[in-house]
PDB file of C-alpha atoms in Angstrom:
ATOM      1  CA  UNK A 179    -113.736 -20.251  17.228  1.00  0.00           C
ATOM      2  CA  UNK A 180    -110.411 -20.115  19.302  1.00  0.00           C
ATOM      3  CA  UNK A 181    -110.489 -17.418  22.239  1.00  0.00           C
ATOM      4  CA  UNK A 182    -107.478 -15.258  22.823  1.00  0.00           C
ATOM      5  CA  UNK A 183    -107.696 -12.469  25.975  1.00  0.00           C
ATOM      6  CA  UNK A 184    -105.577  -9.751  26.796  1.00  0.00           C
ATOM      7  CA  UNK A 185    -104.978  -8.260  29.843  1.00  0.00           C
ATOM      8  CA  UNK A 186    -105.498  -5.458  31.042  1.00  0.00           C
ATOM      9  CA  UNK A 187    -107.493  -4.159  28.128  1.00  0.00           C
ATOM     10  CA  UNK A 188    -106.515  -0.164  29.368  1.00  0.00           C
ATOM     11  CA  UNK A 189    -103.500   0.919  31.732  1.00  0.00           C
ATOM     12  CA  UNK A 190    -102.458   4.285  32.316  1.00  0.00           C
ATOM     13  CA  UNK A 191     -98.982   5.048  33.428  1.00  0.00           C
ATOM     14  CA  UNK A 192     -96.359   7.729  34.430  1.00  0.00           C
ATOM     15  CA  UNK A 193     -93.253   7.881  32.062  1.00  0.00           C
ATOM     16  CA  UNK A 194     -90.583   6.170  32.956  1.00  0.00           C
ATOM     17  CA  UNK A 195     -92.428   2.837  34.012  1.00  0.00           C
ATOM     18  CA  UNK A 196     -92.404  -0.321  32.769  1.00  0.00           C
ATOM     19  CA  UNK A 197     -95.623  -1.769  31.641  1.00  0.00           C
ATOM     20  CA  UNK A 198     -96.572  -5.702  31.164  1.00  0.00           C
ATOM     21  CA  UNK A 199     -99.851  -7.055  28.717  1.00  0.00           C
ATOM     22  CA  UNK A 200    -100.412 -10.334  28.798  1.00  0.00           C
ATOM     23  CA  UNK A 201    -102.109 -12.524  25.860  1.00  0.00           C
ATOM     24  CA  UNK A 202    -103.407 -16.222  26.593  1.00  0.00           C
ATOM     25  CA  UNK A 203    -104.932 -18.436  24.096  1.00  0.00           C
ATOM     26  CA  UNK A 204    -108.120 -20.083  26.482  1.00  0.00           C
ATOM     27  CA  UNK A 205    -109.104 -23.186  24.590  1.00  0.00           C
ATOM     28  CA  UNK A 206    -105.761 -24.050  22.277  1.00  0.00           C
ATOM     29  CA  UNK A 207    -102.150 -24.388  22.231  1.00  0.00           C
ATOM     30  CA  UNK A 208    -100.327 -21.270  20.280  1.00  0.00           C
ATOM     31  CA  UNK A 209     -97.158 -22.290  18.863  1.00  0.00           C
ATOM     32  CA  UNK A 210     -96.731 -18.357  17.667  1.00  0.00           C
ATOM     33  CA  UNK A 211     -97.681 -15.434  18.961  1.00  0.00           C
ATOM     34  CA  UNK A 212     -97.885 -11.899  17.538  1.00  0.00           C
ATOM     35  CA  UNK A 213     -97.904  -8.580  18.494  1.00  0.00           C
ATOM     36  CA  UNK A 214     -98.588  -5.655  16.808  1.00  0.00           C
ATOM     37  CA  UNK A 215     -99.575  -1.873  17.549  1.00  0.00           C
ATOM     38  CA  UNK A 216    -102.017  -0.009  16.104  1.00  0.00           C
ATOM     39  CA  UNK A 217    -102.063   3.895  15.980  1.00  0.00           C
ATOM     40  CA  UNK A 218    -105.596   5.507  15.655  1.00  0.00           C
ATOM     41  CA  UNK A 219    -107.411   5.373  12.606  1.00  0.00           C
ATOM     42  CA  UNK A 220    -104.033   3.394  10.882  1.00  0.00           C
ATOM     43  CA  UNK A 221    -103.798  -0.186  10.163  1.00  0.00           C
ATOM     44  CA  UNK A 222    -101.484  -2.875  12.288  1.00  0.00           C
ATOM     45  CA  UNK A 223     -98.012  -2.998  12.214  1.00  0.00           C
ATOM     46  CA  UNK A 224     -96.493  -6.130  13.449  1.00  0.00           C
ATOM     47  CA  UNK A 225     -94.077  -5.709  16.080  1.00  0.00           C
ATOM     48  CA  UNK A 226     -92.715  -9.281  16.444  1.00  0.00           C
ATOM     49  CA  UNK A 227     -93.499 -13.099  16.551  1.00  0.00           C
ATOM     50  CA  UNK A 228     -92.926 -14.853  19.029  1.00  0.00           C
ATOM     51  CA  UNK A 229     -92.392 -18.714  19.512  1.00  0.00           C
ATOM     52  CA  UNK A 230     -92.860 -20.677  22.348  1.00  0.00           C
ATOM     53  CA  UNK A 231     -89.609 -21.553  23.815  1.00  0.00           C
ATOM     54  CA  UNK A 232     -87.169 -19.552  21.965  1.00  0.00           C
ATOM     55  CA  UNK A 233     -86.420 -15.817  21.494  1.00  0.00           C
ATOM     56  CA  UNK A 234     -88.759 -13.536  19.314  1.00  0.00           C
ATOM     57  CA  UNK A 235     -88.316 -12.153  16.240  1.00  0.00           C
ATOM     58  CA  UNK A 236     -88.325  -8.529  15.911  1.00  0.00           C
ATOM     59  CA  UNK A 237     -89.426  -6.392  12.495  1.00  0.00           C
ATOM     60  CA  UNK A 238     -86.961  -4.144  12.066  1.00  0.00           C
ATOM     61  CA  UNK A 239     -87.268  -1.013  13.504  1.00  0.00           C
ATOM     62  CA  UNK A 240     -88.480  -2.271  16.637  1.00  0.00           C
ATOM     63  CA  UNK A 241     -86.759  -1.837  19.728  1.00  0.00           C
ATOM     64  CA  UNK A 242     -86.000  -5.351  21.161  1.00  0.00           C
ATOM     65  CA  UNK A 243     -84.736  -3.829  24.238  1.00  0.00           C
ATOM     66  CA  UNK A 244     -87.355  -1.444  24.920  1.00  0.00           C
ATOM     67  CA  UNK A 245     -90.234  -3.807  24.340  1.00  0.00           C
ATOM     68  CA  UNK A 246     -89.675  -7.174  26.013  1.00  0.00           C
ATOM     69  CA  UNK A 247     -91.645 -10.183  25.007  1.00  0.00           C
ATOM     70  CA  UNK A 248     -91.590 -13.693  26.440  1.00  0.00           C
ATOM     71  CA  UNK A 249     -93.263 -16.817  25.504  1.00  0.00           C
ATOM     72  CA  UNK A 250     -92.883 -18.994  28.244  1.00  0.00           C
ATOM     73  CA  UNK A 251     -95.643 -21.633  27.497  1.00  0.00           C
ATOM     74  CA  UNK A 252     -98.072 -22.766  24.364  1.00  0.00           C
ATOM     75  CA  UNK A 253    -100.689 -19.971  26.465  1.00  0.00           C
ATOM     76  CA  UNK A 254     -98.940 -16.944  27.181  1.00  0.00           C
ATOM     77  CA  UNK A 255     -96.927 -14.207  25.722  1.00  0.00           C
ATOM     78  CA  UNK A 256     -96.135 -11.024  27.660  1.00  0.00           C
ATOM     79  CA  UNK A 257     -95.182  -7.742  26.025  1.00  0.00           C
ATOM     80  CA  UNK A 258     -93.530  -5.705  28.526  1.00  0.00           C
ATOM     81  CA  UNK A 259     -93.214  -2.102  27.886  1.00  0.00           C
ATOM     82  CA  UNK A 260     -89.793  -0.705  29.613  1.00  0.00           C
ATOM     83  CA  UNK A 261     -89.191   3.133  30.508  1.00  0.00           C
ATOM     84  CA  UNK A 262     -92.422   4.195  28.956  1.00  0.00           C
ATOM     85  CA  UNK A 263     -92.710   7.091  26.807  1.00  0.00           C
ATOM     86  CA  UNK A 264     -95.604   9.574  25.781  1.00  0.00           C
ATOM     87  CA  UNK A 265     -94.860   8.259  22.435  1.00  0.00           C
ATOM     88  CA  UNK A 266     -95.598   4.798  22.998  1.00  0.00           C
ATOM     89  CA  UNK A 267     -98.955   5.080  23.536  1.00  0.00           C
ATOM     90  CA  UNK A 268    -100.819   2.602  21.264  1.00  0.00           C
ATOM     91  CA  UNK A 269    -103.117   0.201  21.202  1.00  0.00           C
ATOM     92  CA  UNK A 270    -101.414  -3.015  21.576  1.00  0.00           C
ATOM     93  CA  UNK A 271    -103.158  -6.103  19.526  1.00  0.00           C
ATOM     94  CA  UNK A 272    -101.855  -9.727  20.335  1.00  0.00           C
ATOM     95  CA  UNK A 273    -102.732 -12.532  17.938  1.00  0.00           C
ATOM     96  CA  UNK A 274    -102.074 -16.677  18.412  1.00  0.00           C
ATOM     97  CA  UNK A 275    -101.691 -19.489  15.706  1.00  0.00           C
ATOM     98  CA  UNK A 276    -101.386 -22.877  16.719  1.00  0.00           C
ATOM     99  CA  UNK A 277     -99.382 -23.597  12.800  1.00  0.00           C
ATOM    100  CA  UNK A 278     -96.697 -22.573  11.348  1.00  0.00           C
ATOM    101  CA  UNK A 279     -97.413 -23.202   7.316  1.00  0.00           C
ATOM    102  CA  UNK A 280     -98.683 -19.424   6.497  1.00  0.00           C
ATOM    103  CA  UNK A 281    -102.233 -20.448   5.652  1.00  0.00           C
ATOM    104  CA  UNK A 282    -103.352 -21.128   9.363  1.00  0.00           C
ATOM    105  CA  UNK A 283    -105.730 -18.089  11.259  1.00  0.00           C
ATOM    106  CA  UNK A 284    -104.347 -15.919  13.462  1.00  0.00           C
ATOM    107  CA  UNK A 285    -106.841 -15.579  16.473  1.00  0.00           C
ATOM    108  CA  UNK A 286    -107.010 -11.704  17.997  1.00  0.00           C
ATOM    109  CA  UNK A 287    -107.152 -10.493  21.507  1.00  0.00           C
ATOM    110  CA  UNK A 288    -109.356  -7.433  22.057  1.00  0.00           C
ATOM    111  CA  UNK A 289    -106.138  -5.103  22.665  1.00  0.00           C
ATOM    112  CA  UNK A 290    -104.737  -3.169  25.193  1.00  0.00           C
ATOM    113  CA  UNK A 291    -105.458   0.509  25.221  1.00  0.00           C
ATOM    114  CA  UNK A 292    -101.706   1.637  26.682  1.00  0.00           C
ATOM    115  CA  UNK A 293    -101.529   5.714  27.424  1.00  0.00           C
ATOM    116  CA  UNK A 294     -98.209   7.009  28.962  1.00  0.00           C
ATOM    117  CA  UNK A 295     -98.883  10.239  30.771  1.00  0.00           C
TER     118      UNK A 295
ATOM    119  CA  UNK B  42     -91.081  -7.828  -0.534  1.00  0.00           C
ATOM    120  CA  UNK B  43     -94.994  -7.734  -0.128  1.00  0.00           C
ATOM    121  CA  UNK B  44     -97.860  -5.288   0.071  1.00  0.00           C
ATOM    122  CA  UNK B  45    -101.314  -4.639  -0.018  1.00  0.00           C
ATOM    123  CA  UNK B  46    -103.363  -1.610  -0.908  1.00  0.00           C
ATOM    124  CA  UNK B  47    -106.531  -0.282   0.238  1.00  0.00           C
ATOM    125  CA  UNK B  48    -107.200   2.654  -1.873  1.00  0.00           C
ATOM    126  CA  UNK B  49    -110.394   3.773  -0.049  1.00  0.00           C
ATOM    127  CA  UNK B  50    -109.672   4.802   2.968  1.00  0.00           C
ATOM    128  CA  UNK B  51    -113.813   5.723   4.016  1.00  0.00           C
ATOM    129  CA  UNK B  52    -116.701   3.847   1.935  1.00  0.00           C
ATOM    130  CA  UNK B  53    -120.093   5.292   2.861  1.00  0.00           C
ATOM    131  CA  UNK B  54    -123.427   3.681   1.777  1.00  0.00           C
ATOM    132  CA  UNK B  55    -126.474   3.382   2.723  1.00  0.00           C
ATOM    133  CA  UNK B  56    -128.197   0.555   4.196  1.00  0.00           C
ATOM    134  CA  UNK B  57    -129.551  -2.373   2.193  1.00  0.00           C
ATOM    135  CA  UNK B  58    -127.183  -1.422  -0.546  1.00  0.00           C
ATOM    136  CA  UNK B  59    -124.656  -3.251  -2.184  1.00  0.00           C
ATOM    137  CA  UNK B  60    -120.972  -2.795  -1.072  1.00  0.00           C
ATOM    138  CA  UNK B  61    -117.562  -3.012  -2.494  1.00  0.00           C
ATOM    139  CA  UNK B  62    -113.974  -2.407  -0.547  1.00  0.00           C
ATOM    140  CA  UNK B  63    -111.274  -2.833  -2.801  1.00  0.00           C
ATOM    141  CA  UNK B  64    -108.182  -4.851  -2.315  1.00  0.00           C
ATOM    142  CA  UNK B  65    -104.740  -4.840  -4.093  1.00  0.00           C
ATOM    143  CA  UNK B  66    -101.610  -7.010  -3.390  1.00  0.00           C
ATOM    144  CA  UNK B  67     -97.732  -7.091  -4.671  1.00  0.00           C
ATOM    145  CA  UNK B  68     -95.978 -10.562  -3.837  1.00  0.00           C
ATOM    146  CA  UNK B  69     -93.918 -12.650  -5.858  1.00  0.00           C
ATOM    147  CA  UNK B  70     -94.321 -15.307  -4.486  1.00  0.00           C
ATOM    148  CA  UNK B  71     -97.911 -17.326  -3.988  1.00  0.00           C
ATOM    149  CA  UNK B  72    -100.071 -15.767  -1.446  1.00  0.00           C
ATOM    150  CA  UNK B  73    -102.947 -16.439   1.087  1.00  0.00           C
ATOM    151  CA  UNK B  74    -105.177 -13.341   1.763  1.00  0.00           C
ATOM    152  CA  UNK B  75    -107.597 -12.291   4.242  1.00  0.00           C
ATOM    153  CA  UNK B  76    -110.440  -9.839   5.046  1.00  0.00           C
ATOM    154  CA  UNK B  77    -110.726  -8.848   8.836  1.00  0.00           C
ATOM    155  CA  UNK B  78    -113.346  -6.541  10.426  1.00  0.00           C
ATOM    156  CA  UNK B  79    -112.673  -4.407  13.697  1.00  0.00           C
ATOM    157  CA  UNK B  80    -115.286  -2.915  15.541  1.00  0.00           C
ATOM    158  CA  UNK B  81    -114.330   0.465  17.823  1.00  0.00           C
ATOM    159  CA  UNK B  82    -111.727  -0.254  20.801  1.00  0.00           C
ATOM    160  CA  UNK B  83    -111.672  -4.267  19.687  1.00  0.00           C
ATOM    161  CA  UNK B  84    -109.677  -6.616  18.315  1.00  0.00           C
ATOM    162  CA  UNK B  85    -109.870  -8.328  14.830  1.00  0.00           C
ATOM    163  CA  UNK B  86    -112.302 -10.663  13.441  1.00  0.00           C
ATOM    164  CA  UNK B  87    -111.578 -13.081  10.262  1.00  0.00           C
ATOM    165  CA  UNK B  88    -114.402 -12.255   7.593  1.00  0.00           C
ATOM    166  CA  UNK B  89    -113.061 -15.091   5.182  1.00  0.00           C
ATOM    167  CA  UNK B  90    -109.791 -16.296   3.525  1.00  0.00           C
ATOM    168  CA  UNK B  91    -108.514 -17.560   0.448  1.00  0.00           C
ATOM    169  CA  UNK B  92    -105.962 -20.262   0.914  1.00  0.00           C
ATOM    170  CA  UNK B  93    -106.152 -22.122  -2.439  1.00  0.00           C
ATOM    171  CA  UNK B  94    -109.513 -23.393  -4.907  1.00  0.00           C
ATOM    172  CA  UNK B  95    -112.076 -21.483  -5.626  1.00  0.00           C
ATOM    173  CA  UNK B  96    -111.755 -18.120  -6.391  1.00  0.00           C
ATOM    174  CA  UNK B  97    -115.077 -16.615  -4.979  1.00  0.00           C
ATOM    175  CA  UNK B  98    -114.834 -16.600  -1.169  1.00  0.00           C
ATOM    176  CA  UNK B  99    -117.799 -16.561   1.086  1.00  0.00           C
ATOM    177  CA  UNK B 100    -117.359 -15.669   4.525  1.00  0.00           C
ATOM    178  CA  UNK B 101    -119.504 -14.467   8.004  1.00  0.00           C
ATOM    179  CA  UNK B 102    -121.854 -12.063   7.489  1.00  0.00           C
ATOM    180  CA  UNK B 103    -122.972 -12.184   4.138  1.00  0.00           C
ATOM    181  CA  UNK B 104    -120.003 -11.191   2.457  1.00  0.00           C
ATOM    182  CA  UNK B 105    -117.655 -12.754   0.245  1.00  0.00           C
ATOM    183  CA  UNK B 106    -114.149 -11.608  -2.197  1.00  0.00           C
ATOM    184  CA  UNK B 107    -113.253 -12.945  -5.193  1.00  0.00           C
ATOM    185  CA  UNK B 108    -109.263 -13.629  -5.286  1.00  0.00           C
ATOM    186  CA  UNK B 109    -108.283 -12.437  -9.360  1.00  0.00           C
ATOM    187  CA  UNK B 110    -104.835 -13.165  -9.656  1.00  0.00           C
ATOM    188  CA  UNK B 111    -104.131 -11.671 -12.826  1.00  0.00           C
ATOM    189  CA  UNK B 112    -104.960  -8.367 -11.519  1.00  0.00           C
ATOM    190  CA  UNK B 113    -103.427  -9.059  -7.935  1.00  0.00           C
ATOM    191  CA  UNK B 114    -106.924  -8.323  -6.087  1.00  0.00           C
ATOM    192  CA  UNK B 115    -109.444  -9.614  -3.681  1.00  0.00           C
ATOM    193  CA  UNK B 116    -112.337  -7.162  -3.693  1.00  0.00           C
ATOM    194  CA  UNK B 117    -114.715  -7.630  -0.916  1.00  0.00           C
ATOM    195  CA  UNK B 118    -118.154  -7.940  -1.730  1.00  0.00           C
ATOM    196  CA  UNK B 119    -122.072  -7.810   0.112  1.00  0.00           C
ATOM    197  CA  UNK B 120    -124.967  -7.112  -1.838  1.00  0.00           C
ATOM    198  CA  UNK B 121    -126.841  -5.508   1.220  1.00  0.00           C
ATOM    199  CA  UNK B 122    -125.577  -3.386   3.971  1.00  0.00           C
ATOM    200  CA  UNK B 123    -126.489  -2.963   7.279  1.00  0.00           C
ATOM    201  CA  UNK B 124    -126.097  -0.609  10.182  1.00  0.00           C
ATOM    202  CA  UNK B 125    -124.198  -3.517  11.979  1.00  0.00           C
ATOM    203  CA  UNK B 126    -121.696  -3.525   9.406  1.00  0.00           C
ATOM    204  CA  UNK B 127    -120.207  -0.076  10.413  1.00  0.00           C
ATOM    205  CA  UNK B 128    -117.007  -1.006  11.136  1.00  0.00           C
ATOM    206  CA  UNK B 129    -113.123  -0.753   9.483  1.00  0.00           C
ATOM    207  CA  UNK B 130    -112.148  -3.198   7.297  1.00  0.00           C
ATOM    208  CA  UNK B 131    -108.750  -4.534   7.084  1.00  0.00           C
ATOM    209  CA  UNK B 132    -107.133  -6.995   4.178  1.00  0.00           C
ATOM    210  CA  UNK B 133    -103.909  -8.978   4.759  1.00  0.00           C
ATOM    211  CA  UNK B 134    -101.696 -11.253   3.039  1.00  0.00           C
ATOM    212  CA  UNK B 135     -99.428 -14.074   4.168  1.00  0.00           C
ATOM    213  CA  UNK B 136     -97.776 -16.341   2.078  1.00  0.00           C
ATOM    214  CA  UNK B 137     -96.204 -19.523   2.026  1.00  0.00           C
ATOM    215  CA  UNK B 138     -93.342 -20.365   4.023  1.00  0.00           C
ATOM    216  CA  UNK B 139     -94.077 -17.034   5.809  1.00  0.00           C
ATOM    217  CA  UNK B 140     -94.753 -18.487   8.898  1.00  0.00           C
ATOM    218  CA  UNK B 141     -97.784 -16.645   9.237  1.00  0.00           C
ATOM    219  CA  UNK B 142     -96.918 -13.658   9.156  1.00  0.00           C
ATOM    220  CA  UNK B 143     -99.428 -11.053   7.894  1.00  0.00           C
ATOM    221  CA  UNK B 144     -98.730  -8.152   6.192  1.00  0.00           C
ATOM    222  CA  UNK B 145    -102.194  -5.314   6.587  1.00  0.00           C
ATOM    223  CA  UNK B 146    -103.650  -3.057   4.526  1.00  0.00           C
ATOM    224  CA  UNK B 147    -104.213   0.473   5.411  1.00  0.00           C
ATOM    225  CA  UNK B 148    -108.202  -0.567   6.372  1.00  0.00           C
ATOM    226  CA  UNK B 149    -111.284   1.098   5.064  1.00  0.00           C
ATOM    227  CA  UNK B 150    -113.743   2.287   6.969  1.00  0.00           C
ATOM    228  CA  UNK B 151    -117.201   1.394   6.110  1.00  0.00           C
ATOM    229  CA  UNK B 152    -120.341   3.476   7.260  1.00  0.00           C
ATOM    230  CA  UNK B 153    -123.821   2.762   6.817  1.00  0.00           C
ATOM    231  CA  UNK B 154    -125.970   5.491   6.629  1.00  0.00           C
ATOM    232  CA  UNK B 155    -129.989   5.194   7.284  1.00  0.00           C
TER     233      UNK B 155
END
């Protein structure tokens, strides 16, 4: 099956700094990306979807402004975290699609582990 | 809007037993659903999916959901557990025109005891 890798999979930073996770799809080209964040022992919640070349789309609630995400080729998303909080500490789960019909599989990095000291 | 319910939130069994997790969904419009599995500090894995067809789903392993639209469910099934299969379970639904976005269950978390 399709490969998708995060990086890093842990960081640990102070508040107040910004924060960057990178997703790349290694063997296909993702029209859409998606990230979500996952509190312990709850389920996903997405965060936004993001497609290549244009701005993401942000659920509501989310803070477009706090968490930065760019989708610069068919390979790579970055969620950038800025002015980290205690409270955002999550694990961060990226997923790529290469379709856009609603039936196609979303392929899952292996998450970031992000704790904000 | 849509949702999907996982009423049980911990399943325990022991091994070589059969296993059910149970699956509900709320959509009005037609929906694809999907069963993923995450092991500890990972991310997800597809099980199976039901896109259109048959109703009885068979997936990685061993297990399989049958999608019952009259009663807006897609119960996941395997008739013998292992110690392997410790994991949480999570169902999702899309749906069409959606553009793929999924919508999760709460996830149940499945141990199997010796």
């Amino acid at each position: 099956g399709a490969v998708v890798s995060q990086h890093p999979s842990w960081v640990i930073c102070k508040s107040g700094t910004s924060v960057k996770i990178e997703c790349r799809s290694l063997d296909f080209q993702a029209t859409t990306m998606f990230w979500y964040r996952q509190f312990p022992k709850q389920s996903l919640m997405l965060m936004a979807t993001s497609n290549e070349g244009s701005k993401a789309t942000y659920e509501q609630g989310v803070e477009k402004d706090k968490f930065l995400i760019n989708h610069a080729s068919l390979t790579l998303s970055t969620l950038t975290v800025t002015s980290a909080h205690p409270e955002d500490s999550s694990f961060y789960i990226c997923s790529a699609t290469s379709g856009r019909t609603g039936n196609d599989e979303q392929f899952f990095g292996p998450g970031t582990r992000l704790t904000v000291l | 809007a849509q949702s999907v319910t996982q009423l049980d939130s911990q399943v325990p069994v022991f091994e070589e037993a059969p296993v059910e997790l149970r699956c509900n969904y709320s959509s009005s419009v037609s929906v694809y659903l999907f069963w993923y599995v995450q092991y500890p500090n990972q991310g997800l894995q597809l099980l199976l999916k039901y896109l259109s067809g048959s109703t009885l789903v068979k997936g990685i392993n061993g297990f399989e959901a049958e999608f019952n639209k009259s009663q807006t469910s897609f119960h996941l099934r395997k008739p013998s557990v292992h110690i392997s299969d410790t994991a949480e379970y999570f169902c999702a639904v899309s749906f069409a025109g959606g553009g793929n976005k999924l919508t999760f269950g709460t996830g149940t978390q499945l141990k199997v005891e010796l």
